[in-house]
């Protein structure tokens, strides 16, 4: 089983990569990052994947069984389409399962409201994708 992790060289992504390498072997873990040359320290296969590029993800998700979509860090309204690029590419490539790292919080009356709302939209998109899914 090949598992791809988006934003694999970030703090959360690299922690998950290291745990997955122990659990399923490094040959089954694929890191997806915007700048692959900055992720060689991960010790796994790394593929280019910029959330803004559907084409990147169409290539990056070939041969992948499951993908962990780590929520992007861009402006909330941009993130919705960025996450959709990953979801649509996963569907196109026959990925069987998508796991999305979301957020806990109130959508209203907080400074994080727009971020929470954009994550809720991605949760909806994941649920409606037709793929097996998990939202964390």
PDB file of C-alpha atoms in Angstrom:
ATOM      1  CA  UNK A   1       0.000   0.000   0.000  1.00  0.00           C
ATOM      2  CA  UNK A   2       1.404   3.386  -1.036  1.00  0.00           C
ATOM      3  CA  UNK A   3       0.465   6.321   1.169  1.00  0.00           C
ATOM      4  CA  UNK A   4       1.143   9.903   0.075  1.00  0.00           C
ATOM      5  CA  UNK A   5       1.457  12.766   2.546  1.00  0.00           C
ATOM      6  CA  UNK A   6       0.983  16.335   1.329  1.00  0.00           C
ATOM      7  CA  UNK A   7       3.128  19.079   2.891  1.00  0.00           C
ATOM      8  CA  UNK A   8       5.427  16.237   3.918  1.00  0.00           C
ATOM      9  CA  UNK A   9       8.324  18.473   4.907  1.00  0.00           C
ATOM     10  CA  UNK A  10       6.308  20.604   7.336  1.00  0.00           C
ATOM     11  CA  UNK A  11       6.241  19.948  11.059  1.00  0.00           C
ATOM     12  CA  UNK A  12       3.116  17.769  11.029  1.00  0.00           C
ATOM     13  CA  UNK A  13       3.923  16.148   7.691  1.00  0.00           C
ATOM     14  CA  UNK A  14       7.465  15.146   8.604  1.00  0.00           C
ATOM     15  CA  UNK A  15       6.302  13.700  11.933  1.00  0.00           C
ATOM     16  CA  UNK A  16       3.703  11.589  10.140  1.00  0.00           C
ATOM     17  CA  UNK A  17       6.248  10.522   7.502  1.00  0.00           C
ATOM     18  CA  UNK A  18       8.635   9.312  10.211  1.00  0.00           C
ATOM     19  CA  UNK A  19       5.925   7.331  11.985  1.00  0.00           C
ATOM     20  CA  UNK A  20       4.654   5.788   8.750  1.00  0.00           C
ATOM     21  CA  UNK A  21       8.173   4.749   7.744  1.00  0.00           C
ATOM     22  CA  UNK A  22       8.378   2.742  10.973  1.00  0.00           C
ATOM     23  CA  UNK A  23       4.885   1.294  10.580  1.00  0.00           C
ATOM     24  CA  UNK A  24       4.777   0.349   6.879  1.00  0.00           C
ATOM     25  CA  UNK A  25       8.306   0.852   5.534  1.00  0.00           C
ATOM     26  CA  UNK A  26       9.826   3.808   3.715  1.00  0.00           C
ATOM     27  CA  UNK A  27       9.183   2.239   0.305  1.00  0.00           C
ATOM     28  CA  UNK A  28       5.432   2.655   0.930  1.00  0.00           C
ATOM     29  CA  UNK A  29       5.529   6.313   1.976  1.00  0.00           C
ATOM     30  CA  UNK A  30       5.511   9.070  -0.648  1.00  0.00           C
ATOM     31  CA  UNK A  31       6.095  12.680   0.326  1.00  0.00           C
ATOM     32  CA  UNK A  32       4.447  15.405  -1.696  1.00  0.00           C
ATOM     33  CA  UNK A  33       5.990  18.850  -1.370  1.00  0.00           C
ATOM     34  CA  UNK A  34       6.119  22.112  -3.266  1.00  0.00           C
ATOM     35  CA  UNK A  35       9.936  22.056  -3.515  1.00  0.00           C
ATOM     36  CA  UNK A  36      11.235  18.463  -3.622  1.00  0.00           C
ATOM     37  CA  UNK A  37      14.910  19.420  -3.192  1.00  0.00           C
ATOM     38  CA  UNK A  38      14.033  20.739   0.270  1.00  0.00           C
ATOM     39  CA  UNK A  39      12.675  17.346   1.358  1.00  0.00           C
ATOM     40  CA  UNK A  40      15.553  14.969   0.665  1.00  0.00           C
ATOM     41  CA  UNK A  41      16.133  14.654   4.428  1.00  0.00           C
ATOM     42  CA  UNK A  42      12.879  12.663   4.718  1.00  0.00           C
ATOM     43  CA  UNK A  43      14.518   9.537   3.288  1.00  0.00           C
ATOM     44  CA  UNK A  44      11.522   8.601   1.135  1.00  0.00           C
ATOM     45  CA  UNK A  45      10.387   9.082  -2.439  1.00  0.00           C
ATOM     46  CA  UNK A  46       9.388  12.728  -2.855  1.00  0.00           C
ATOM     47  CA  UNK A  47       7.147  14.094  -5.591  1.00  0.00           C
ATOM     48  CA  UNK A  48       6.349  17.677  -6.552  1.00  0.00           C
ATOM     49  CA  UNK A  49       2.948  18.915  -5.492  1.00  0.00           C
ATOM     50  CA  UNK A  50       1.953  22.558  -5.242  1.00  0.00           C
ATOM     51  CA  UNK A  51      -1.601  22.946  -3.915  1.00  0.00           C
ATOM     52  CA  UNK A  52      -2.202  25.548  -6.641  1.00  0.00           C
ATOM     53  CA  UNK A  53      -1.403  23.061  -9.413  1.00  0.00           C
ATOM     54  CA  UNK A  54      -3.887  20.352 -10.286  1.00  0.00           C
ATOM     55  CA  UNK A  55      -1.353  19.101 -12.845  1.00  0.00           C
ATOM     56  CA  UNK A  56       1.261  18.573 -10.111  1.00  0.00           C
ATOM     57  CA  UNK A  57      -1.159  16.433  -8.134  1.00  0.00           C
ATOM     58  CA  UNK A  58      -2.328  14.533 -11.207  1.00  0.00           C
ATOM     59  CA  UNK A  59       1.273  13.353 -11.564  1.00  0.00           C
ATOM     60  CA  UNK A  60       2.076  13.068  -7.846  1.00  0.00           C
ATOM     61  CA  UNK A  61      -0.836  10.771  -7.015  1.00  0.00           C
ATOM     62  CA  UNK A  62      -0.174   8.138  -9.675  1.00  0.00           C
ATOM     63  CA  UNK A  63       0.040   4.709  -8.057  1.00  0.00           C
ATOM     64  CA  UNK A  64      -1.124   5.974  -4.655  1.00  0.00           C
ATOM     65  CA  UNK A  65      -3.638   4.013  -2.573  1.00  0.00           C
ATOM     66  CA  UNK A  66      -4.280   6.584   0.188  1.00  0.00           C
ATOM     67  CA  UNK A  67      -3.483  10.255   0.554  1.00  0.00           C
ATOM     68  CA  UNK A  68      -3.181  12.331   3.694  1.00  0.00           C
ATOM     69  CA  UNK A  69      -4.259  15.868   2.834  1.00  0.00           C
ATOM     70  CA  UNK A  70      -2.686  18.204   5.357  1.00  0.00           C
ATOM     71  CA  UNK A  71      -4.599  21.461   5.334  1.00  0.00           C
ATOM     72  CA  UNK A  72      -2.805  24.212   3.431  1.00  0.00           C
ATOM     73  CA  UNK A  73      -1.598  27.441   4.969  1.00  0.00           C
ATOM     74  CA  UNK A  74      -2.812  29.905   2.337  1.00  0.00           C
ATOM     75  CA  UNK A  75      -5.677  32.372   2.732  1.00  0.00           C
ATOM     76  CA  UNK A  76      -8.934  30.581   3.604  1.00  0.00           C
ATOM     77  CA  UNK A  77     -10.676  31.227   0.289  1.00  0.00           C
ATOM     78  CA  UNK A  78      -7.645  30.064  -1.701  1.00  0.00           C
ATOM     79  CA  UNK A  79      -7.380  26.866   0.322  1.00  0.00           C
ATOM     80  CA  UNK A  80     -10.768  25.594  -0.783  1.00  0.00           C
ATOM     81  CA  UNK A  81      -9.669  25.326  -4.436  1.00  0.00           C
ATOM     82  CA  UNK A  82      -6.205  24.124  -3.433  1.00  0.00           C
ATOM     83  CA  UNK A  83      -7.693  21.253  -1.465  1.00  0.00           C
ATOM     84  CA  UNK A  84     -10.092  20.509  -4.317  1.00  0.00           C
ATOM     85  CA  UNK A  85      -7.070  20.119  -6.604  1.00  0.00           C
ATOM     86  CA  UNK A  86      -5.856  17.279  -4.373  1.00  0.00           C
ATOM     87  CA  UNK A  87      -9.303  15.694  -4.020  1.00  0.00           C
ATOM     88  CA  UNK A  88     -10.023  15.759  -7.761  1.00  0.00           C
ATOM     89  CA  UNK A  89      -6.567  14.403  -8.612  1.00  0.00           C
ATOM     90  CA  UNK A  90      -7.048  11.625  -6.070  1.00  0.00           C
ATOM     91  CA  UNK A  91     -10.310  10.647  -7.751  1.00  0.00           C
ATOM     92  CA  UNK A  92      -8.746  10.823 -11.209  1.00  0.00           C
ATOM     93  CA  UNK A  93      -5.856   8.565 -10.154  1.00  0.00           C
ATOM     94  CA  UNK A  94      -7.921   5.880  -8.452  1.00  0.00           C
ATOM     95  CA  UNK A  95      -6.816   6.708  -4.922  1.00  0.00           C
ATOM     96  CA  UNK A  96      -8.997   4.660  -2.610  1.00  0.00           C
ATOM     97  CA  UNK A  97      -8.901   6.718   0.580  1.00  0.00           C
ATOM     98  CA  UNK A  98      -8.347  10.320   1.578  1.00  0.00           C
ATOM     99  CA  UNK A  99      -7.536  11.437   5.101  1.00  0.00           C
ATOM    100  CA  UNK A 100      -7.931  15.141   5.814  1.00  0.00           C
ATOM    101  CA  UNK A 101      -6.440  17.036   8.736  1.00  0.00           C
ATOM    102  CA  UNK A 102      -9.074  19.593   9.580  1.00  0.00           C
ATOM    103  CA  UNK A 103      -9.597  21.876  12.551  1.00  0.00           C
ATOM    104  CA  UNK A 104     -11.677  22.040  15.690  1.00  0.00           C
ATOM    105  CA  UNK A 105     -13.325  25.329  16.443  1.00  0.00           C
ATOM    106  CA  UNK A 106     -16.228  27.675  16.188  1.00  0.00           C
ATOM    107  CA  UNK A 107     -16.987  29.146  12.780  1.00  0.00           C
ATOM    108  CA  UNK A 108     -18.430  32.338  14.235  1.00  0.00           C
ATOM    109  CA  UNK A 109     -17.164  35.134  16.439  1.00  0.00           C
ATOM    110  CA  UNK A 110     -13.490  34.161  16.433  1.00  0.00           C
ATOM    111  CA  UNK A 111     -10.455  35.355  14.533  1.00  0.00           C
ATOM    112  CA  UNK A 112     -10.116  31.834  13.129  1.00  0.00           C
ATOM    113  CA  UNK A 113     -13.695  31.785  11.790  1.00  0.00           C
ATOM    114  CA  UNK A 114     -12.693  32.090   8.101  1.00  0.00           C
ATOM    115  CA  UNK A 115     -10.148  29.281   8.467  1.00  0.00           C
ATOM    116  CA  UNK A 116     -12.675  27.040  10.201  1.00  0.00           C
ATOM    117  CA  UNK A 117     -15.252  27.770   7.466  1.00  0.00           C
ATOM    118  CA  UNK A 118     -12.794  26.904   4.688  1.00  0.00           C
ATOM    119  CA  UNK A 119     -11.925  23.650   6.454  1.00  0.00           C
ATOM    120  CA  UNK A 120     -15.615  22.817   6.814  1.00  0.00           C
ATOM    121  CA  UNK A 121     -15.975  23.248   3.045  1.00  0.00           C
ATOM    122  CA  UNK A 122     -13.064  20.875   2.455  1.00  0.00           C
ATOM    123  CA  UNK A 123     -14.641  18.390   4.879  1.00  0.00           C
ATOM    124  CA  UNK A 124     -17.813  18.539   2.782  1.00  0.00           C
ATOM    125  CA  UNK A 125     -15.818  18.115  -0.429  1.00  0.00           C
ATOM    126  CA  UNK A 126     -14.020  15.082   1.028  1.00  0.00           C
ATOM    127  CA  UNK A 127     -17.276  13.489   2.207  1.00  0.00           C
ATOM    128  CA  UNK A 128     -18.841  14.031  -1.228  1.00  0.00           C
ATOM    129  CA  UNK A 129     -15.774  12.822  -3.173  1.00  0.00           C
ATOM    130  CA  UNK A 130     -16.930   9.223  -3.497  1.00  0.00           C
ATOM    131  CA  UNK A 131     -13.663   8.075  -1.911  1.00  0.00           C
ATOM    132  CA  UNK A 132     -13.327   6.334   1.436  1.00  0.00           C
ATOM    133  CA  UNK A 133     -12.446   9.095   3.843  1.00  0.00           C
ATOM    134  CA  UNK A 134     -11.373  10.042   7.348  1.00  0.00           C
ATOM    135  CA  UNK A 135     -11.451  13.556   8.769  1.00  0.00           C
ATOM    136  CA  UNK A 136      -9.248  14.337  11.735  1.00  0.00           C
TER     137      UNK A 136
END
